[in-house]
Coordinates of C-alpha atoms in Angstrom, one line a residue:
M1160 CA 53.7 36.5 67.5
K1161 CA 54.8 35.5 64.0
R1162 CA 57.5 33.3 65.5
I1163 CA 55.0 31.5 67.7
F1164 CA 52.7 31.0 64.8
L1165 CA 55.5 29.7 62.6
V1166 CA 56.5 27.2 65.3
F1167 CA 52.9 26.1 65.7
A1168 CA 52.5 25.7 61.9
V1169 CA 55.7 23.6 61.6
V1170 CA 54.6 21.3 64.5
F1171 CA 51.1 21.0 63.1
S1172 CA 52.3 20.3 59.6
H1173 CA 54.7 17.6 60.9
F1174 CA 51.9 16.0 62.9
M1175 CA 49.6 15.8 59.9
F1176 CA 52.4 14.5 57.7
S1177 CA 53.1 11.7 60.2
Q1178 CA 49.4 10.9 60.5
T1179 CA 49.2 10.5 56.7
A1180 CA 52.1 8.0 56.7
V1181 CA 50.4 6.1 59.4
E1182 CA 47.1 6.0 57.4
I1183 CA 48.9 4.7 54.3
I1184 CA 50.5 1.8 56.3
E1185 CA 47.1 1.0 57.9
K1186 CA 45.4 1.0 54.5
N1187 CA 48.1 -1.3 53.1
I1188 CA 47.5 -3.8 56.0
T1189 CA 43.8 -3.6 55.6
N1190 CA 43.7 -3.9 51.8
S1191 CA 46.1 -6.9 51.9
G1192 CA 44.0 -8.9 54.3
G1193 CA 43.8 -7.2 57.6
L1194 CA 46.0 -7.2 60.8
T1195 CA 44.2 -10.2 62.4
N1196 CA 44.7 -12.4 59.3
W1197 CA 48.4 -11.5 59.0
K1198 CA 48.9 -12.3 62.7
L1199 CA 47.2 -15.7 62.2
L1200 CA 49.7 -16.5 59.4
N1201 CA 52.2 -19.1 60.8
S1202 CA 53.9 -20.5 57.7
V1203 CA 54.4 -19.9 54.0
I1204 CA 55.6 -22.0 51.1
L1205 CA 56.4 -20.2 47.8
T1206 CA 56.9 -22.3 44.7
G1207 CA 58.1 -20.9 41.4
K1208 CA 61.2 -20.1 39.4
V1209 CA 64.1 -17.7 39.9
T1210 CA 65.9 -16.0 37.1
L1211 CA 69.5 -15.0 37.6
G1212 CA 71.0 -12.7 35.0
L1213 CA 69.6 -13.2 31.5
K1214 CA 69.7 -17.0 31.0
E1215 CA 70.1 -18.8 34.4
E1216 CA 66.7 -20.1 35.5
Y1217 CA 65.9 -22.6 38.3
P1218 CA 62.8 -23.9 40.1
I1219 CA 62.7 -22.4 43.6
H1220 CA 61.0 -23.2 46.9
I1221 CA 61.0 -20.8 49.8
Y1222 CA 59.9 -22.1 53.2
Q1223 CA 59.1 -19.6 56.0
Q1224 CA 57.8 -20.2 59.5
R1225 CA 57.1 -18.0 62.5
P1226 CA 59.0 -16.5 64.2
N1227 CA 62.0 -16.3 61.8
L1228 CA 62.7 -19.8 60.4
T1229 CA 63.5 -19.8 56.7
K1230 CA 64.9 -21.9 53.9
T1231 CA 65.4 -21.2 50.2
S1232 CA 66.1 -24.1 47.9
I1233 CA 66.6 -24.3 44.1
V1234 CA 66.2 -27.4 42.0
I1235 CA 69.2 -28.5 39.9
N1236 CA 69.1 -31.7 37.9
K1237 CA 65.9 -32.6 39.6
K1238 CA 67.5 -32.3 43.1
E1239 CA 66.4 -29.7 45.6
T1240 CA 69.4 -28.0 47.1
A1241 CA 69.3 -25.5 50.0
I1242 CA 71.1 -22.3 49.3
E1243 CA 70.2 -20.1 52.3
G1244 CA 68.3 -20.3 55.5
Y1245 CA 68.0 -19.9 59.3
N1246 CA 67.1 -22.7 61.7
G1247 CA 66.4 -20.5 64.7
K1248 CA 70.0 -20.5 66.0
K1249 CA 72.3 -20.4 63.0
G1250 CA 72.3 -19.0 59.6
Y1251 CA 73.5 -20.7 56.4
A1252 CA 74.3 -19.7 52.9
M1253 CA 75.8 -21.3 49.8
N1254 CA 79.5 -20.6 49.3
Y1255 CA 79.7 -20.7 45.5
A1256 CA 83.5 -20.8 45.5
T1257 CA 83.4 -24.2 47.2
N1258 CA 79.9 -25.0 46.1
K1259 CA 79.0 -26.0 49.7
L1260 CA 76.5 -24.7 52.3
Q1261 CA 78.4 -22.7 54.9
E1262 CA 77.5 -21.6 58.4
Y1263 CA 77.5 -17.8 58.9
P1264 CA 77.8 -16.8 62.7
N1265 CA 76.7 -13.2 62.0
Y1266 CA 73.7 -14.1 59.9
E1267 CA 70.8 -11.8 60.6
P1268 CA 67.4 -13.4 59.9
E1269 CA 64.5 -11.3 58.8
S1270 CA 61.3 -11.1 60.8
F1271 CA 58.5 -13.4 59.6
D1272 CA 56.2 -10.4 59.5
N1273 CA 57.0 -7.5 57.3
D1274 CA 58.0 -4.2 58.9
F1275 CA 54.5 -2.8 58.8
I1276 CA 53.0 -5.2 61.2
D1277 CA 53.2 -3.6 64.7
W1278 CA 55.8 -1.2 63.3
E1279 CA 55.5 1.2 66.2
N1280 CA 56.1 -1.6 68.8
K1281 CA 59.2 -2.6 66.8
G1282 CA 60.7 0.9 67.3
F1283 CA 60.1 2.4 63.9
T1284 CA 59.0 5.9 63.1
A1285 CA 57.1 6.7 59.9
Q1286 CA 57.3 9.7 57.6
L1287 CA 55.6 10.5 54.4
L1288 CA 58.2 11.9 51.9
G1289 CA 55.7 12.8 49.2
K1290 CA 54.7 11.0 45.9
E1291 CA 56.8 9.5 43.2
K1292 CA 56.1 7.7 40.0
I1293 CA 57.4 4.1 39.7
G1294 CA 57.0 3.0 36.1
N1295 CA 53.4 3.9 35.2
T1296 CA 52.3 3.9 38.9
F1297 CA 52.0 6.9 41.1
C1298 CA 53.1 6.0 44.6
Y1299 CA 53.1 7.4 48.2
K1300 CA 56.7 7.4 49.4
V1301 CA 57.0 6.4 53.1
Q1302 CA 60.1 6.1 55.1
L1303 CA 60.4 3.8 58.2
T1304 CA 63.3 4.7 60.5
K1305 CA 64.8 2.8 63.4
N1306 CA 67.9 4.2 65.0
V1307 CA 70.2 5.1 62.1
N1308 CA 68.7 2.7 59.7
H1309 CA 65.9 3.6 57.3
N1310 CA 64.0 1.9 54.5
I1311 CA 61.8 3.6 51.9
Y1312 CA 58.5 2.0 50.8
Y1313 CA 56.4 3.0 47.7
F1314 CA 52.7 2.3 47.9
D1315 CA 50.3 2.5 45.0
V1316 CA 48.1 5.6 45.5
N1317 CA 45.0 3.7 44.4
T1318 CA 45.3 0.2 45.9
F1319 CA 47.9 0.9 48.7
M1320 CA 49.7 -2.3 47.6
L1321 CA 53.5 -2.2 48.1
V1322 CA 55.3 -1.5 44.7
R1323 CA 58.9 -1.0 45.8
E1324 CA 61.0 -1.5 48.9
Q1325 CA 64.3 0.4 48.9
K1326 CA 67.0 -0.8 51.3
K1327 CA 70.6 0.3 51.8
D1328 CA 72.0 -2.4 49.5
E1329 CA 69.0 -3.7 47.7
T1330 CA 65.8 -2.5 45.9
L1331 CA 62.9 -4.9 45.7
D1332 CA 59.9 -4.5 43.3
Y1333 CA 56.6 -6.2 43.9
S1334 CA 53.8 -6.9 41.4
D1335 CA 51.2 -9.4 40.2
Y1336 CA 49.3 -9.4 43.4
R1337 CA 46.9 -12.3 44.0
K1338 CA 44.7 -13.5 46.8
V1339 CA 45.7 -16.6 48.8
G1340 CA 43.1 -17.5 51.5
N1341 CA 42.3 -14.2 53.2
L1342 CA 45.6 -12.5 52.3
I1343 CA 47.0 -10.9 49.2
F1344 CA 50.6 -11.7 48.1
P1345 CA 52.9 -10.5 45.3
F1346 CA 53.6 -13.2 42.8
R1347 CA 56.5 -11.4 41.2
I1348 CA 59.5 -10.1 43.1
S1349 CA 62.6 -8.6 41.5
S1350 CA 65.8 -7.5 43.3
N1351 CA 68.3 -5.0 42.1
S1352 CA 71.6 -4.0 43.8
P1353 CA 74.2 -1.3 43.1
K1354 CA 76.8 -3.9 42.2
K1355 CA 74.4 -5.9 40.0
D1356 CA 76.1 -9.2 41.1
S1357 CA 73.1 -10.6 42.9
D1358 CA 70.1 -9.4 40.9
Y1359 CA 67.2 -11.8 40.5
V1360 CA 63.6 -12.2 39.6
I1361 CA 61.3 -14.6 41.3
S1362 CA 58.1 -15.6 39.5
V1363 CA 55.8 -17.4 42.0
S1364 CA 53.4 -20.0 40.6
K1365 CA 51.9 -21.2 43.9
I1366 CA 51.7 -20.0 47.5
E1367 CA 50.6 -22.2 50.4
I1368 CA 49.9 -20.9 53.8
N1369 CA 49.7 -22.3 57.3
K1370 CA 51.0 -25.7 56.4
V1371 CA 52.6 -27.9 59.0
F1372 CA 56.2 -28.6 58.1
P1373 CA 58.1 -31.8 58.8
E1374 CA 60.6 -31.5 61.7
N1375 CA 63.6 -31.6 59.4
T1376 CA 62.5 -28.8 57.1
F1377 CA 64.9 -26.3 58.6
K1378 CA 67.8 -28.6 59.3
F1379 CA 71.0 -27.8 57.2

């Protein structure tokens, strides 16, 4: 009898745990603009500056369009230069050894939507790992798993905004949230990696949404 009760308690506990993770994700989507508004988002332009290391700072433009088109450009000597992107068929990135944009056959573009939008249909499972303090902010710690890959997300316990995204080779911190149209975006994004060779901070000054891009925007 005790064994049956123990099994039931474990299953019930796991169910409640998973439900809590689902609720946290749903509150994040709701508080940041709502599922309908996120699905109506078709394009984004981020304008700001990127800081590399301690002293290197450049104006930056990031163009994104559904389903997965993207281009990141920096401005050097008043000239906008693409350093990375995906045109729907091929991926490109700057080869700094040759100082030329290079095609990468195995380039894997990220989805236009974040992992939270329709996460179950994308094949993810969600698990709440507890709470953890990031800086001065207490966060819910949620893990999304797909096959053998998993990312960990930290949500502010009060606002449910995303504070940190922890990937295998990179940790992204999000802050300075502001409203753009019906949606809320982070205006500061910092990236840290174990090797510290590709760390950066993006300070966004302007975000434009649902703009119609010229046809050559994603040509490299």
